[in-house]
Amino acid sequence: MTAQIINGKEIAEKKKVQIAEEVKLLKAKGVTPGLAVILVGNNHASRTYVSNKQKTCEELGMYSLLIELPEETPEVELLSKIEELNGDSKIHGILVQLPLPEHIDEKKVIETITPAKDVDGFHPINIGRMMAGQNAFLPCTPFGIMVLLEESGISISGKNAVVVGRSNIVGKPVGQLLLNQNATVTYCHSRTKDLAVHTSQADILIAAVGIPNFIRAEHVKEGAVVIDVGINRNDEGKLCGDVAFNEVREKAGYITPVPKGVGPMTITMLMYNTLKSAKETLR
Ligand code: NDP
C-alpha cells in the first residue's frame, strides 16, 4: 500500500481563505481581530516564527502588533506589558514567543495572559476547559492535527490512537483531543518499553518526539494514519520529521509530509483562535 499524502499546506490555505472571509464580515461590524506578539531577546528561530505570524495576520486582514523587548528585560516589566495588553480592546490575542530568557518564569508569564486572550491555549484554564470538553482556546498544533484529520475525512471514534511524545504543547493535548472525539488513546514516551508493541496497534499514530526518522515501518500498522509533528534537521541539514517517510509511506494509509504537513496548520489555527476571540467580544 502507498499512503495518501495529507497536504497540510493545501488544507491550511483553504482554512485561511475561510478565516479571511470571516475577518471581512467582522470588520464590517466594526471589529478588527488583533494579535499582539511579544518577542523577548534575539533568538534567530523565534524571530522567524514571529515574523511569519505577523505576515499571516496581515495577509488575513488582521491587526498585528509586535512588541520587541531586550534580552535583559526584567520579568516584572514583561508581566506589566501583558497586563496592559489584557486591557487593550484592540487586542484579542496575546502570544509570548517561547523560549524566554532564563531569568523569566515561563509559567508566570503564561498565567498572566488573560484566558480570554490566550490564543496559544497554554493557560491552565484553557487546558482544563479542553480536558472537560468545554469551549476553550485549543493549542494550535494539536488543533491543527485535528483539522487535518477532519479535512481528510478520517473518522476518529472507536479508533486506536497512539501518541508518541507527551509534551504539554503537543503530545498531551493531542491525545486529549482524540479522546474527546472517542478514540482509545495510548501515550508513549521515553520510558515506554517495547514501543513497537504499542505503535503497531495504532489506527492513528501521532509522532511528536523530536528525533529524525524515529518512527520506522516496523512501528506502523498496515493502513494506519501517520501524523508527523516533528521538525528536525537531518545529518545533511535538511528539514525532516520524526517519521522515516519513504519507508512508512509504503505501509501507511495516510501520511503527513515534512515540510507541508502539520507545520502550516499551527499558524493557521493561531489565526483561527484570534478570530474566535474577536468574535466573542460581540456576544
Ligand atoms: P519535547 O521535546 O517537549 O517532547 C518530546 C517527547 O518525546 C517527550 O515526551 C519525550 O518523552 C518523548 N521521547 C523522547 N525520546 C523518546 C523515545 N526514545 N521514545 C519515545 N518517546 C520519546 O518536544 P515537543 O513536543 O515540543 O516537539 C516534538 C517535535 O515536534 C519536535 O520536533 C518539534 O520541533 C516539533 N514541533 C512541531 C510543531 C509544528 O508546528 N509542526 C509545533 C511544536 C513542536 P519524555 O516525556 O519521557 O521525556
PDB file of N, CA, C and O and ligand atoms in Angstrom, residues 141 164-167 169-171 188-191 195 208-211 214 229-232 242 262-263 266, ligand 1:
ATOM      1  N   THR A 141      -1.012  23.541  17.540  1.00  0.00           N
ATOM      2  CA  THR A 141      -0.529  22.363  16.785  1.00  0.00           C
ATOM      3  C   THR A 141      -1.502  21.185  16.930  1.00  0.00           C
ATOM      4  O   THR A 141      -1.930  20.607  15.913  1.00  0.00           O
ATOM      5  N   VAL A 164       3.069   9.335  20.380  1.00  0.00           N
ATOM      6  CA  VAL A 164       4.434   9.177  20.872  1.00  0.00           C
ATOM      7  C   VAL A 164       4.958  10.569  21.200  1.00  0.00           C
ATOM      8  O   VAL A 164       5.120  11.407  20.312  1.00  0.00           O
ATOM      9  N   GLY A 165       5.169  10.824  22.487  1.00  0.00           N
ATOM     10  CA  GLY A 165       5.525  12.168  22.982  1.00  0.00           C
ATOM     11  C   GLY A 165       4.435  12.645  23.916  1.00  0.00           C
ATOM     12  O   GLY A 165       3.249  12.405  23.664  1.00  0.00           O
ATOM     13  N   ARG A 166       4.836  13.299  25.006  1.00  0.00           N
ATOM     14  CA  ARG A 166       3.846  13.749  25.998  1.00  0.00           C
ATOM     15  C   ARG A 166       4.142  15.167  26.467  1.00  0.00           C
ATOM     16  O   ARG A 166       4.016  15.481  27.651  1.00  0.00           O
ATOM     17  N   SER A 167       4.604  16.018  25.547  1.00  0.00           N
ATOM     18  CA  SER A 167       4.857  17.405  25.947  1.00  0.00           C
ATOM     19  C   SER A 167       3.529  18.097  26.204  1.00  0.00           C
ATOM     20  O   SER A 167       2.470  17.664  25.724  1.00  0.00           O
ATOM     21  N   ILE A 169       2.694  20.948  25.062  1.00  0.00           N
ATOM     22  CA  ILE A 169       2.194  21.718  23.922  1.00  0.00           C
ATOM     23  C   ILE A 169       1.719  20.852  22.757  1.00  0.00           C
ATOM     24  O   ILE A 169       0.918  21.292  21.949  1.00  0.00           O
ATOM     25  N   VAL A 170       2.205  19.615  22.680  1.00  0.00           N
ATOM     26  CA  VAL A 170       1.779  18.761  21.561  1.00  0.00           C
ATOM     27  C   VAL A 170       1.190  17.426  22.052  1.00  0.00           C
ATOM     28  O   VAL A 170      -0.006  17.165  21.927  1.00  0.00           O
ATOM     29  N   GLY A 171       2.038  16.572  22.604  1.00  0.00           N
ATOM     30  CA  GLY A 171       1.630  15.192  22.884  1.00  0.00           C
ATOM     31  C   GLY A 171       0.392  15.088  23.769  1.00  0.00           C
ATOM     32  O   GLY A 171      -0.619  14.490  23.371  1.00  0.00           O
ATOM     33  N   CYS A 188       2.841   7.161  24.538  1.00  0.00           N
ATOM     34  CA  CYS A 188       4.168   6.567  24.685  1.00  0.00           C
ATOM     35  C   CYS A 188       5.174   7.693  24.911  1.00  0.00           C
ATOM     36  O   CYS A 188       4.953   8.827  24.470  1.00  0.00           O
ATOM     37  N   HIS A 189       6.275   7.371  25.589  1.00  0.00           N
ATOM     38  CA  HIS A 189       7.285   8.393  25.905  1.00  0.00           C
ATOM     39  C   HIS A 189       8.635   7.713  26.094  1.00  0.00           C
ATOM     40  O   HIS A 189       8.762   6.511  25.802  1.00  0.00           O
ATOM     41  N   SER A 190       9.591   8.458  26.624  1.00  0.00           N
ATOM     42  CA  SER A 190      10.963   7.912  26.656  1.00  0.00           C
ATOM     43  C   SER A 190      11.100   6.706  27.590  1.00  0.00           C
ATOM     44  O   SER A 190      12.066   5.959  27.481  1.00  0.00           O
ATOM     45  N   ARG A 191      10.171   6.509  28.502  1.00  0.00           N
ATOM     46  CA  ARG A 191      10.282   5.343  29.407  1.00  0.00           C
ATOM     47  C   ARG A 191       9.416   4.174  28.937  1.00  0.00           C
ATOM     48  O   ARG A 191       9.333   3.158  29.608  1.00  0.00           O
ATOM     49  N   LEU A 195       8.252  -0.071  22.407  1.00  0.00           N
ATOM     50  CA  LEU A 195       7.441   0.946  21.718  1.00  0.00           C
ATOM     51  C   LEU A 195       6.604   0.360  20.579  1.00  0.00           C
ATOM     52  O   LEU A 195       5.412   0.644  20.458  1.00  0.00           O
ATOM     53  N   ALA A 208       5.387  12.856  17.911  1.00  0.00           N
ATOM     54  CA  ALA A 208       5.806  14.189  18.388  1.00  0.00           C
ATOM     55  C   ALA A 208       6.964  13.984  19.345  1.00  0.00           C
ATOM     56  O   ALA A 208       6.845  14.149  20.559  1.00  0.00           O
ATOM     57  N   VAL A 209       8.092  13.612  18.788  1.00  0.00           N
ATOM     58  CA  VAL A 209       9.247  13.168  19.575  1.00  0.00           C
ATOM     59  C   VAL A 209      10.426  14.140  19.445  1.00  0.00           C
ATOM     60  O   VAL A 209      11.116  14.439  20.414  1.00  0.00           O
ATOM     61  N   GLY A 210      10.670  14.585  18.234  1.00  0.00           N
ATOM     62  CA  GLY A 210      11.816  15.475  18.006  1.00  0.00           C
ATOM     63  C   GLY A 210      13.093  14.717  17.669  1.00  0.00           C
ATOM     64  O   GLY A 210      14.189  15.218  17.891  1.00  0.00           O
ATOM     65  N   ILE A 211      12.942  13.496  17.134  1.00  0.00           N
ATOM     66  CA  ILE A 211      14.125  12.715  16.699  1.00  0.00           C
ATOM     67  C   ILE A 211      13.918  12.315  15.231  1.00  0.00           C
ATOM     68  O   ILE A 211      12.920  11.661  14.897  1.00  0.00           O
ATOM     69  N   PHE A 214      12.592   8.610  13.563  1.00  0.00           N
ATOM     70  CA  PHE A 214      12.430   7.757  14.754  1.00  0.00           C
ATOM     71  C   PHE A 214      11.386   6.657  14.518  1.00  0.00           C
ATOM     72  O   PHE A 214      11.553   5.524  14.954  1.00  0.00           O
ATOM     73  N   VAL A 229       4.622  15.179  13.514  1.00  0.00           N
ATOM     74  CA  VAL A 229       4.687  16.554  14.045  1.00  0.00           C
ATOM     75  C   VAL A 229       6.122  17.078  14.033  1.00  0.00           C
ATOM     76  O   VAL A 229       6.353  18.287  14.026  1.00  0.00           O
ATOM     77  N   GLY A 230       7.081  16.184  14.014  1.00  0.00           N
ATOM     78  CA  GLY A 230       8.482  16.575  14.168  1.00  0.00           C
ATOM     79  C   GLY A 230       8.971  17.605  13.168  1.00  0.00           C
ATOM     80  O   GLY A 230       8.578  17.594  11.996  1.00  0.00           O
ATOM     81  N   ILE A 231       9.791  18.507  13.648  1.00  0.00           N
ATOM     82  CA  ILE A 231      10.508  19.439  12.764  1.00  0.00           C
ATOM     83  C   ILE A 231      11.972  19.330  13.179  1.00  0.00           C
ATOM     84  O   ILE A 231      12.366  19.842  14.229  1.00  0.00           O
ATOM     85  N   ASN A 232      12.732  18.609  12.399  1.00  0.00           N
ATOM     86  CA  ASN A 232      14.127  18.348  12.758  1.00  0.00           C
ATOM     87  C   ASN A 232      15.021  18.630  11.541  1.00  0.00           C
ATOM     88  O   ASN A 232      14.519  18.802  10.438  1.00  0.00           O
ATOM     89  N   ASP A 242       9.752  13.232  12.290  1.00  0.00           N
ATOM     90  CA  ASP A 242      10.101  12.135  13.199  1.00  0.00           C
ATOM     91  C   ASP A 242       9.885  10.776  12.529  1.00  0.00           C
ATOM     92  O   ASP A 242      10.198   9.739  13.110  1.00  0.00           O
ATOM     93  N   VAL A 262       1.981  19.097   9.123  1.00  0.00           N
ATOM     94  CA  VAL A 262       1.401  19.724  10.317  1.00  0.00           C
ATOM     95  C   VAL A 262       1.826  21.202  10.435  1.00  0.00           C
ATOM     96  O   VAL A 262       1.029  22.052  10.849  1.00  0.00           O
ATOM     97  N   GLY A 263       3.063  21.488  10.068  1.00  0.00           N
ATOM     98  CA  GLY A 263       3.633  22.832  10.255  1.00  0.00           C
ATOM     99  C   GLY A 263       2.708  23.980   9.844  1.00  0.00           C
ATOM    100  O   GLY A 263       2.405  24.849  10.664  1.00  0.00           O
ATOM    101  N   THR A 266      -0.278  25.006  12.204  1.00  0.00           N
ATOM    102  CA  THR A 266      -0.107  25.623  13.528  1.00  0.00           C
ATOM    103  C   THR A 266      -0.418  27.118  13.468  1.00  0.00           C
ATOM    104  O   THR A 266      -1.218  27.643  14.251  1.00  0.00           O
TER     105      THR A 266
HETATM  106  P1  NDP B   1       9.508  17.748  23.594  1.00  0.00           P
HETATM  107  O1  NDP B   1      10.985  17.598  23.498  1.00  0.00           O
HETATM  108  O2  NDP B   1       8.911  18.659  24.592  1.00  0.00           O
HETATM  109  O3  NDP B   1       8.874  16.284  23.840  1.00  0.00           O
HETATM  110  C1  NDP B   1       9.363  15.161  23.194  1.00  0.00           C
HETATM  111  C2  NDP B   1       8.630  13.954  23.682  1.00  0.00           C
HETATM  112  O4  NDP B   1       9.185  12.801  23.052  1.00  0.00           O
HETATM  113  C3  NDP B   1       8.762  13.718  25.205  1.00  0.00           C
HETATM  114  O5  NDP B   1       7.521  13.425  25.767  1.00  0.00           O
HETATM  115  C4  NDP B   1       9.718  12.535  25.309  1.00  0.00           C
HETATM  116  O6  NDP B   1       9.448  11.660  26.402  1.00  0.00           O
HETATM  117  C5  NDP B   1       9.423  11.797  24.004  1.00  0.00           C
HETATM  118  N1  NDP B   1      10.566  10.976  23.648  1.00  0.00           N
HETATM  119  C6  NDP B   1      11.861  11.335  23.585  1.00  0.00           C
HETATM  120  N2  NDP B   1      12.622  10.273  23.263  1.00  0.00           N
HETATM  121  C7  NDP B   1      11.792   9.208  23.131  1.00  0.00           C
HETATM  122  C8  NDP B   1      11.968   7.852  22.840  1.00  0.00           C
HETATM  123  N3  NDP B   1      13.196   7.336  22.628  1.00  0.00           N
HETATM  124  N4  NDP B   1      10.882   7.051  22.786  1.00  0.00           N
HETATM  125  C9  NDP B   1       9.650   7.544  23.000  1.00  0.00           C
HETATM  126  N5  NDP B   1       9.414   8.855  23.295  1.00  0.00           N
HETATM  127  C10 NDP B   1      10.465   9.658  23.368  1.00  0.00           C
HETATM  128  O7  NDP B   1       9.043  18.086  22.120  1.00  0.00           O
HETATM  129  P2  NDP B   1       7.712  18.810  21.546  1.00  0.00           P
HETATM  130  O8  NDP B   1       6.513  18.022  21.880  1.00  0.00           O
HETATM  131  O9  NDP B   1       7.754  20.247  21.848  1.00  0.00           O
HETATM  132  O10 NDP B   1       8.014  18.665  19.982  1.00  0.00           O
HETATM  133  C11 NDP B   1       8.139  17.417  19.344  1.00  0.00           C
HETATM  134  C12 NDP B   1       8.551  17.642  17.911  1.00  0.00           C
HETATM  135  O11 NDP B   1       7.527  18.381  17.251  1.00  0.00           O
HETATM  136  C13 NDP B   1       9.823  18.481  17.717  1.00  0.00           C
HETATM  137  O12 NDP B   1      10.496  18.029  16.555  1.00  0.00           O
HETATM  138  C14 NDP B   1       9.307  19.878  17.488  1.00  0.00           C
HETATM  139  O13 NDP B   1      10.199  20.661  16.733  1.00  0.00           O
HETATM  140  C15 NDP B   1       8.051  19.581  16.724  1.00  0.00           C
HETATM  141  N6  NDP B   1       7.019  20.618  16.821  1.00  0.00           N
HETATM  142  C16 NDP B   1       6.386  20.946  15.674  1.00  0.00           C
HETATM  143  C17 NDP B   1       5.379  21.873  15.687  1.00  0.00           C
HETATM  144  C18 NDP B   1       4.686  22.183  14.414  1.00  0.00           C
HETATM  145  O14 NDP B   1       4.097  23.235  14.300  1.00  0.00           O
HETATM  146  N7  NDP B   1       4.703  21.276  13.435  1.00  0.00           N
HETATM  147  C19 NDP B   1       4.998  22.580  16.917  1.00  0.00           C
HETATM  148  C20 NDP B   1       5.670  22.100  18.093  1.00  0.00           C
HETATM  149  C21 NDP B   1       6.656  21.152  18.030  1.00  0.00           C
HETATM  150  P3  NDP B   1       9.630  12.120  27.957  1.00  0.00           P
HETATM  151  O15 NDP B   1       8.425  12.965  28.266  1.00  0.00           O
HETATM  152  O16 NDP B   1       9.627  10.843  28.685  1.00  0.00           O
HETATM  153  O17 NDP B   1      10.904  12.888  28.025  1.00  0.00           O
END
